[in-house]
Short mmCIF file of C-alpha atoms in Angstrom, two decimals:
data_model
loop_
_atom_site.label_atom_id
_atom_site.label_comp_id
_atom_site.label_asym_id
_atom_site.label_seq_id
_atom_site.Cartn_x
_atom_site.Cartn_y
_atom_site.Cartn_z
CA UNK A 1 -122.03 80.64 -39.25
CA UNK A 2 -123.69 83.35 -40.92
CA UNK A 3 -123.93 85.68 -37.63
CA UNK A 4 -119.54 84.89 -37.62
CA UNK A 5 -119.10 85.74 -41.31
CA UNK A 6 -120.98 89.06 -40.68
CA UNK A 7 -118.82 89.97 -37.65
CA UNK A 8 -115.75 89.64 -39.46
CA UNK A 9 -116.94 92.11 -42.25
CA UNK A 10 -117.32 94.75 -39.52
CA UNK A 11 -114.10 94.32 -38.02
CA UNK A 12 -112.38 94.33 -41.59
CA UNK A 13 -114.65 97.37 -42.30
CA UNK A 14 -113.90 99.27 -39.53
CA UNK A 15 -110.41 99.06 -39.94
CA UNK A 16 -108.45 102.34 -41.05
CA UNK A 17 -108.04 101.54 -44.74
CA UNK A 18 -107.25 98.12 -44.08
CA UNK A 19 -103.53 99.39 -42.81
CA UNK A 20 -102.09 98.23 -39.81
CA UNK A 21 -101.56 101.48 -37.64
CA UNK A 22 -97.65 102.58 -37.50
CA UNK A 23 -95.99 103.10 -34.42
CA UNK A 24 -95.55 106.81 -33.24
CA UNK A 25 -92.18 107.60 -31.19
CA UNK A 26 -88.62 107.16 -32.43
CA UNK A 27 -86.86 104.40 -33.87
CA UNK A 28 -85.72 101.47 -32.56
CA UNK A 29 -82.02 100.40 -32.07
CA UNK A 30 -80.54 98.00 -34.70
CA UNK A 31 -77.17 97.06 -35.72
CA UNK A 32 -74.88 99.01 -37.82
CA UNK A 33 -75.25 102.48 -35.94
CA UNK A 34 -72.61 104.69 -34.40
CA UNK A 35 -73.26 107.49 -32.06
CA UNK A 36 -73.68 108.05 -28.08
CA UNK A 37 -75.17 105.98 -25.60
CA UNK A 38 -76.47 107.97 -22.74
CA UNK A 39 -77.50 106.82 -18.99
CA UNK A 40 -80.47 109.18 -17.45
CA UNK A 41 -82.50 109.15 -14.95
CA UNK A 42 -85.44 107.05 -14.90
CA UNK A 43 -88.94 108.24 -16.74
CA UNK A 44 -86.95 111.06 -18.53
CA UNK A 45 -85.65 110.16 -21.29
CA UNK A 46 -87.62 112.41 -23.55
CA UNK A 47 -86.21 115.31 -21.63
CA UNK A 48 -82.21 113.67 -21.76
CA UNK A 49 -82.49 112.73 -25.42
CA UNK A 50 -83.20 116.60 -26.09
CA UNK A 51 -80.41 117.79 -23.81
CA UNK A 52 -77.96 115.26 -25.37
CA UNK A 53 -78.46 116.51 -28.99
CA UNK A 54 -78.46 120.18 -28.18
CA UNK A 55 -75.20 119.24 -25.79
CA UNK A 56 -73.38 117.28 -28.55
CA UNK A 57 -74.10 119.33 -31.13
CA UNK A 58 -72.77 122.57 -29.40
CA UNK A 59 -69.53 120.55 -29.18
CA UNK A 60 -70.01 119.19 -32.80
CA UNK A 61 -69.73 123.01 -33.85
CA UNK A 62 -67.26 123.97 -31.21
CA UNK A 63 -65.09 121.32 -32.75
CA UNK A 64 -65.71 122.45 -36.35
CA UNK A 65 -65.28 126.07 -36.10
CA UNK A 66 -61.35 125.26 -34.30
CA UNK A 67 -60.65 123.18 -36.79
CA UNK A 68 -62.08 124.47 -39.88
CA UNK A 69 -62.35 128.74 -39.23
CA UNK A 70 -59.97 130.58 -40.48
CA UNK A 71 -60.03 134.08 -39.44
CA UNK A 72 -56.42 136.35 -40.17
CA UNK A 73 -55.24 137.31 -36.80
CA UNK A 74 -54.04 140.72 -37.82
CA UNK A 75 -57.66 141.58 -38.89
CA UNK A 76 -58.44 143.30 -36.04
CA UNK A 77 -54.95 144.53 -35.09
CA UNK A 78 -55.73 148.08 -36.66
CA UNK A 79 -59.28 148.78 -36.83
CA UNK A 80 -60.21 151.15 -39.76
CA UNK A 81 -61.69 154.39 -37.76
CA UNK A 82 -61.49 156.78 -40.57
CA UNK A 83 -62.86 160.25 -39.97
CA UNK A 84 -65.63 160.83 -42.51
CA UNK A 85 -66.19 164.79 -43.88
CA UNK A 86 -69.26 165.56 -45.90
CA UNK A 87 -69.75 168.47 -48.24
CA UNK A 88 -72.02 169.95 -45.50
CA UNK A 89 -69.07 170.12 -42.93
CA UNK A 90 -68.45 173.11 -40.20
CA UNK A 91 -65.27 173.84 -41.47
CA UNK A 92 -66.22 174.17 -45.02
CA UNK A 93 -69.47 176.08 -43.66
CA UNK A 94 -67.54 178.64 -41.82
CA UNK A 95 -65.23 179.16 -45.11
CA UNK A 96 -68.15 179.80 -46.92
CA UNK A 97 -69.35 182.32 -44.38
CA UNK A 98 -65.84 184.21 -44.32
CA UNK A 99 -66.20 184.48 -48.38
CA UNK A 100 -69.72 185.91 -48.14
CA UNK A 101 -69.17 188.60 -45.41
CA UNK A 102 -66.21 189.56 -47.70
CA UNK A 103 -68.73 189.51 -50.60
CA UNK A 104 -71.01 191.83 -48.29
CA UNK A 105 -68.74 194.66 -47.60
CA UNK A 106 -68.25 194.99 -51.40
CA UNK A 107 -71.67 195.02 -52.02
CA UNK A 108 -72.29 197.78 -49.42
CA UNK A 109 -69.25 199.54 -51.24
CA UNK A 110 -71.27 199.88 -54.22
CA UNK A 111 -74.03 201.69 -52.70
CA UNK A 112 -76.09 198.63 -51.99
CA UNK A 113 -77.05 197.57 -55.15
CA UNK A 114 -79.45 194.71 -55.69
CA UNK A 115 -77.90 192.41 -59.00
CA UNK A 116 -81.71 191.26 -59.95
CA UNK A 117 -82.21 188.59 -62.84
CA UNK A 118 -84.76 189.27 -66.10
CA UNK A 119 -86.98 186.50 -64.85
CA UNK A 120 -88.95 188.96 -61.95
CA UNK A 121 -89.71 188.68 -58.78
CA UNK A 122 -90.01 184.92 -58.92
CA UNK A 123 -86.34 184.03 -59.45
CA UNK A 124 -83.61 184.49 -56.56
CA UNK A 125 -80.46 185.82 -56.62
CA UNK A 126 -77.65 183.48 -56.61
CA UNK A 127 -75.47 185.84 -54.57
CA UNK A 128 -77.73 185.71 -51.81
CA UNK A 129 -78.40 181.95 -51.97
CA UNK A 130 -74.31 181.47 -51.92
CA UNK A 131 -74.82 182.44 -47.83
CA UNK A 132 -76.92 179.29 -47.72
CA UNK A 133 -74.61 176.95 -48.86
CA UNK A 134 -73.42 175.44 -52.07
CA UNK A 135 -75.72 172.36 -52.20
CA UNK A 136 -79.07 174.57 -52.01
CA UNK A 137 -77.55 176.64 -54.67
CA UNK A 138 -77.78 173.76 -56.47
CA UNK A 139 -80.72 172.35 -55.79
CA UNK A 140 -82.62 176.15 -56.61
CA UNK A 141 -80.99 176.06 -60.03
CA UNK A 142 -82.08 172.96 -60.91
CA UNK A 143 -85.66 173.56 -59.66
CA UNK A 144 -85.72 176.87 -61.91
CA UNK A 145 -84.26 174.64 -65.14
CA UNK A 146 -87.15 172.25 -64.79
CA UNK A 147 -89.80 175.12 -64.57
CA UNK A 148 -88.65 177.01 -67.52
CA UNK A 149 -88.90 173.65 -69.45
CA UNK A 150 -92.39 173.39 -67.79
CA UNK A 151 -92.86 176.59 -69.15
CA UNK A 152 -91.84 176.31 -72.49
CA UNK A 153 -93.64 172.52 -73.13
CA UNK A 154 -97.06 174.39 -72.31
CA UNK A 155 -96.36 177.00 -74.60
CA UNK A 156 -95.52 174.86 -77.45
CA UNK A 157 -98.82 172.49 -76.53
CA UNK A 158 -100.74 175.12 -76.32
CA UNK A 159 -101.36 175.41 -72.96
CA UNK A 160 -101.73 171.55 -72.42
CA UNK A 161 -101.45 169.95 -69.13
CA UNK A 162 -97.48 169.64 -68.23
CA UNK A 163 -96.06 166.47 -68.17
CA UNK A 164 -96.29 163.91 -65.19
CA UNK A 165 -93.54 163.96 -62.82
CA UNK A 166 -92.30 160.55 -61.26
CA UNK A 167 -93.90 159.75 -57.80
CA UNK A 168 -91.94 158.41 -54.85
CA UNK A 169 -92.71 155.05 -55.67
CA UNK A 170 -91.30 155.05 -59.31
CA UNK A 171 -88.33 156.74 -57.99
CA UNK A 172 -87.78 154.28 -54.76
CA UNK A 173 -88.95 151.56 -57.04
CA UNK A 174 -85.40 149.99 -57.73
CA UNK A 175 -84.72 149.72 -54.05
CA UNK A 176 -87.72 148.02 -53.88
CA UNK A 177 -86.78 145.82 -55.92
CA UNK A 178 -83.42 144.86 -54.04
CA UNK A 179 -85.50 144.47 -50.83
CA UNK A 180 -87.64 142.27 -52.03
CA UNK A 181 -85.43 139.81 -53.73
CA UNK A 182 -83.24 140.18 -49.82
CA UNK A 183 -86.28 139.09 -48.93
CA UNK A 184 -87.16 136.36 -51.00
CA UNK A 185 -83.56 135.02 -50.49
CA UNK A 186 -83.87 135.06 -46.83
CA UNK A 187 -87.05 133.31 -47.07
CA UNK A 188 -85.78 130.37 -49.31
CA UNK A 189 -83.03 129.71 -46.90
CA UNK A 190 -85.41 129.58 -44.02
CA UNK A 191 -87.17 127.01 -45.84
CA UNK A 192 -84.58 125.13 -46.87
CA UNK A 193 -83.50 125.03 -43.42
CA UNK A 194 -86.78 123.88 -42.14
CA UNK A 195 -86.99 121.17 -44.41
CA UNK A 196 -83.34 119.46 -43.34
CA UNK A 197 -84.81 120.16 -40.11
CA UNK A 198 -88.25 118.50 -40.82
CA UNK A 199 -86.26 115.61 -42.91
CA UNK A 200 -85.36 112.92 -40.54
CA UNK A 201 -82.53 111.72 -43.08
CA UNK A 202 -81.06 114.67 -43.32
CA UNK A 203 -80.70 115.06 -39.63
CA UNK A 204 -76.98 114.64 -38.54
CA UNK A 205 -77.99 113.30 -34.84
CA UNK A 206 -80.94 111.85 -34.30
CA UNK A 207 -82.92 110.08 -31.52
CA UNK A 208 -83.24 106.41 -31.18
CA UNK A 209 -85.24 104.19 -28.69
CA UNK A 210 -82.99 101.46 -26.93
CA UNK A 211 -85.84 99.77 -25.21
CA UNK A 212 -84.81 99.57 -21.64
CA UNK A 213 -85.96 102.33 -18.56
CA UNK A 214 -82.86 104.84 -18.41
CA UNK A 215 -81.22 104.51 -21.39
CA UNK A 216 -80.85 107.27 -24.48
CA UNK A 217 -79.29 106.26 -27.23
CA UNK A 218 -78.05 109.29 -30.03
CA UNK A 219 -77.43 108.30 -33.62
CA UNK A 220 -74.84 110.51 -35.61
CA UNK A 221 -74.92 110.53 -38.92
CA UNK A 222 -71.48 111.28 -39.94
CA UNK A 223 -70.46 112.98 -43.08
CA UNK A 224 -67.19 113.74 -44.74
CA UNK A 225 -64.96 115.44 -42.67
CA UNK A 226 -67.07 115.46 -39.39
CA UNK A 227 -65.15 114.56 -36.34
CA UNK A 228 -66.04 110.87 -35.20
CA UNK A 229 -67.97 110.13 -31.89
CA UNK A 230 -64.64 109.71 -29.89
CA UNK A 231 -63.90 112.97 -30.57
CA UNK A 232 -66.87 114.89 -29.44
CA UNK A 233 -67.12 113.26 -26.59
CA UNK A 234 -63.74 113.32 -25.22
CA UNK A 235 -63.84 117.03 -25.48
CA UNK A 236 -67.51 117.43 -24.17
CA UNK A 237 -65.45 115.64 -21.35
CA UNK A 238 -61.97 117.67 -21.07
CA UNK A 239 -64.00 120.80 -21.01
CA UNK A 240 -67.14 119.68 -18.99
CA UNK A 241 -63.82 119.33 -16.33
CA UNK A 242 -61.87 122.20 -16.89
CA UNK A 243 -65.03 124.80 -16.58
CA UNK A 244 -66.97 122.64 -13.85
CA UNK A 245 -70.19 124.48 -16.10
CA UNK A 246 -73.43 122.78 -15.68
CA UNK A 247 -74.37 121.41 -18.99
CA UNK A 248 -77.47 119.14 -18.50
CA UNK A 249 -80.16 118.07 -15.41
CA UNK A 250 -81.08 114.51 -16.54
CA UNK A 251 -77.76 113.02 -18.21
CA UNK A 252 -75.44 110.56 -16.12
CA UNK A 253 -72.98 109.21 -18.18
CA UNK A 254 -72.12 109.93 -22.39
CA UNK A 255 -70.35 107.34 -24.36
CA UNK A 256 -69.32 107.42 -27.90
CA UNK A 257 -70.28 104.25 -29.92
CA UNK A 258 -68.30 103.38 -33.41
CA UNK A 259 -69.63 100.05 -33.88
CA UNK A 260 -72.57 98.54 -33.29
CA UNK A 261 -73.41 94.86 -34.35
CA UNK A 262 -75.37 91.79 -32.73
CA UNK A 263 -73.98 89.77 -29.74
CA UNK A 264 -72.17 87.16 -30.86
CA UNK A 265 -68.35 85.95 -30.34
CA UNK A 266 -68.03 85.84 -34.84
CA UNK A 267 -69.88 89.18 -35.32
CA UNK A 268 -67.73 90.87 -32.29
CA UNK A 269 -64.43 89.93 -33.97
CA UNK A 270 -65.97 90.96 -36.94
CA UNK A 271 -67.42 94.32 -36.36
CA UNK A 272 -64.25 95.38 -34.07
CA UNK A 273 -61.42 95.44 -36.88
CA UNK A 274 -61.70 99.03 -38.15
CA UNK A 275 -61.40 100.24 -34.77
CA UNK A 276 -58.52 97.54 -33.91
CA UNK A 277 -56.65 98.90 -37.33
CA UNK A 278 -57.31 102.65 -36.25
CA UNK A 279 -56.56 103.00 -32.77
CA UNK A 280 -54.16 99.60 -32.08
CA UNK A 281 -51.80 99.63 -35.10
CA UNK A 282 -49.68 96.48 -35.79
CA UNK A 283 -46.63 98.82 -37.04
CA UNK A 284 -46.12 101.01 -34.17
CA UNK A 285 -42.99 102.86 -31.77
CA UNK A 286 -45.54 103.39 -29.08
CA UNK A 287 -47.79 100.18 -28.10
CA UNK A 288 -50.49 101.18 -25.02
CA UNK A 289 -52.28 99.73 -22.63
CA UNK A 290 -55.73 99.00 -22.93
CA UNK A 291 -59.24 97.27 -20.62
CA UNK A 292 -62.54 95.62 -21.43
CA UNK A 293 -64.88 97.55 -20.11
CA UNK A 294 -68.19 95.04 -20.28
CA UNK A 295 -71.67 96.04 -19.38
CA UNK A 296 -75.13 94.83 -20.27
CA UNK A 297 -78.56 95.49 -20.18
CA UNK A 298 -81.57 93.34 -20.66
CA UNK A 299 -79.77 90.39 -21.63
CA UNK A 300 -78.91 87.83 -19.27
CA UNK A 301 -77.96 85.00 -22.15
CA UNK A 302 -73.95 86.02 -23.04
CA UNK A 303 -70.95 84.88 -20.99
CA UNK A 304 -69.34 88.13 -19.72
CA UNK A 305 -65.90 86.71 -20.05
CA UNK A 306 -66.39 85.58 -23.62
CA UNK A 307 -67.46 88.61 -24.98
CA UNK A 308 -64.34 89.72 -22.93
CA UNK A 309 -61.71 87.51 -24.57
CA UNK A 310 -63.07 87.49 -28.14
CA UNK A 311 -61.92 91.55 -28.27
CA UNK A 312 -58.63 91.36 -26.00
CA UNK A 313 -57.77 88.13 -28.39
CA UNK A 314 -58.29 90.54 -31.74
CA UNK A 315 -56.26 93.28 -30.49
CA UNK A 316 -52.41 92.76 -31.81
CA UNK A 317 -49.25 91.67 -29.97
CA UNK A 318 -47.65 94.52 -29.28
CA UNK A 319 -50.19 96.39 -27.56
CA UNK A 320 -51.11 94.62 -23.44
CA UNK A 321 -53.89 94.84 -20.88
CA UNK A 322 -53.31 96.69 -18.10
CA UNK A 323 -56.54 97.21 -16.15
CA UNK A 324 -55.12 99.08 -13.36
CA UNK A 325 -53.52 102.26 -15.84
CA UNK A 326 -55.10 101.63 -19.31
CA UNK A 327 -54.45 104.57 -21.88
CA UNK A 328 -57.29 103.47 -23.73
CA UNK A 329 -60.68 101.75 -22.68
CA UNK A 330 -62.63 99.49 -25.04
CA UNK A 331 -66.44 100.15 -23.84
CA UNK A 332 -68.57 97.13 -25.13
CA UNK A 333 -72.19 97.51 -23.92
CA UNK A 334 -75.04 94.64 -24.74
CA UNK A 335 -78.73 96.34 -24.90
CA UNK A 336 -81.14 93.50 -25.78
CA UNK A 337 -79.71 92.11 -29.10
CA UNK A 338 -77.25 94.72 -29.71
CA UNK A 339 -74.10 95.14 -28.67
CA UNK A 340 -72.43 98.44 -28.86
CA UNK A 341 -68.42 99.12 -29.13
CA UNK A 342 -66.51 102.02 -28.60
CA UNK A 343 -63.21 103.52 -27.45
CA UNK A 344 -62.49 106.23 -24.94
CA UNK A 345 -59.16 107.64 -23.74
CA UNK A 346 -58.94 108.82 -19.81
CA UNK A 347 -61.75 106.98 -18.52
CA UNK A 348 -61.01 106.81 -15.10
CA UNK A 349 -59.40 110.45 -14.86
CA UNK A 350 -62.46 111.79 -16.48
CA UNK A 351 -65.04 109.89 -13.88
CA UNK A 352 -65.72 107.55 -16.15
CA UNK A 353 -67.28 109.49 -18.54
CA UNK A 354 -69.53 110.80 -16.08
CA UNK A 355 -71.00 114.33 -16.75
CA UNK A 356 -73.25 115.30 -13.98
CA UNK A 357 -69.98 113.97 -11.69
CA UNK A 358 -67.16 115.87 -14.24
CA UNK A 359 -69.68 119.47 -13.63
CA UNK A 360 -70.60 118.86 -9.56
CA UNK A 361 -68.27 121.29 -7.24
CA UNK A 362 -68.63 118.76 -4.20
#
């Protein structure tokens, strides 16, 4: 007894902080989820999941910026091509030149006479400068100020040292400034970004396992005025067919789920009215034709045909099956103990939802 009591004390003391240790991967699929369910090929489902996010959400955004950019048409109409003329121009140059060959002659006229100011040797003349241009005119005239400033601050110190001009780095200093706070902004939204990115509930689609070989399953996590999961993947679809452009290497097939619930006959009829009151109106000029589309996975345990008749019997009078030419298809697929309900337009037309078929040019 004693030798069992001490074995136990290992085991408990050799156990990581007495935790159970968590699970690494994704998350498993439960009820109450809406997104994509995605066939693959076997053993790469890692590899699909990735494709299928970075291929939804490139139609998430496609779908976003048509419906929500807003750009003025006649923006562009007249591009603004100004033509720009500094103050050191070639016309105004050879203006300047035509004045001081004029100013020249006259000087020559005068017996060549040199105009020199009181200050010596040391100051120029500003006749002379005026063939340089107006801007180093300037700039000479300024310099000569400041020294005679100089001059007269050492004078009245007593021959003190002058007083300390600003360096390049006090000057630049308030552009400095403005960089650095570009900077800092940049920086915060980078972070910001990589934290949504990091935050698994701040993720807008998101990987989830379903449990069975072959099988992806995307969550959305839809937020006020996203487009729903119908949506994106109906045009994924339309324009996966009109540019034949290879999209992905491991997805098959790319269903949009709305509702998700467990499968019973109660919870079905349950879970399925938002979707019958959105897409299969009572009230309506214009009643369509619609299939049961049934398929299921790891679960052997439902009748097919009463999973069947539980959603044709909640869809209103006015609307009939047709499963030759249905406008709309009702997808219901059972993974395990989940059961997973959404509606697609164009199912057949668009080979069944089939993306690796929709981009093939056989």
């Amino acid at each position: 007894m004693a030798s069992g009591d001490q074995s136990k004390k290992r085991k408990q003391h050799y156990r990581p902080q007495n935790r159970p240790v968590k699970k690494k991967g994704s998350y498993p699929l439960k009820p109450g989820v809406q997104g994509f369910f995605i066939s693959c090929d076997g053993g790469r489902e890692y590899q699909a999941s990735q494709e299928a996010i970075n291929v939804i959400d490139s139609f998430f955004e496609e779908l976003i910026q048509g419906t929500d950019s807003k750009v003025n048409p006649g923006l562009f109409d007249n591009p603004i091509n100004k033509k720009v003329t500094f103050s050191y121009s070639e016309d105004e140059d050879d203006e300047e030149d035509e004045s001081n060959y004029g100013e020249e002659e006259e000087n020559k006229g005068d017996g060549d006479k040199a105009v020199v100011s009181e200050g010596g040797n040391d100051q120029v003349n500003e006749k002379e400068i005026a063939s340089e241009g107006s801007c180093e005119v300037k700039k000479l005239a300024e310099n000569e100020t400041e020294k005679e400033e100089e001059d007269k601050g050492n004078q009245k110190n007593g021959g003190d040292e002058p007083p300390r001009k600003k360096t390049c780095t006090e000057e630049a200093n308030p552009l400095a400034k403005v960089n650095e706070n570009a900077e800092k902004s940049i920086d915060k939204l980078i972070e910001a970004e990589l934290k949504e990115l990091g935050d698994k509930s701040k993720r807008r689609f998101m990987k989830l396992d379903p449990g069975c070989n072959g099988l992806v399953f995307i969550q959305m996590k839809r937020r006020d005025g996203d487009p729903s999961p119908k949506d994106i993947a109906q045009h994924a679809m339309t324009s996966a067919a009109a540019t034949k452009k290879h999209m992905s290497r491991f997805i098959l097939r790319l269903l949009p789920i709305e509702v998700s619930c467990y499968p019973s006959e109660e919870e079905i009829s349950r879970a399925i009215k938002p979707l019958v009151e959105q897409y299969f109106p009572i009230e309506t000029e214009n009643p369509r034709k619609f299939a049961v589309l049934y398929g299921a996975r790891a679960n052997t345990g439902l009748d097919r045909m009463k999973i069947i008749n539980t959603i044709a019997k909640s869809i209103p009078a006015p609307h009939k099956v047709d499963l030759s030419n249905p406008e709309m298809s009702i997808v219901v697929e059972v993974v395990k103990t989940v059961c997973l309900i959404g509606v697609v337009e164009k199912y057949k037309e668009l080979a069944k939802y089939n993306l690796r078929q929709l981009t093939s040019t056989n």
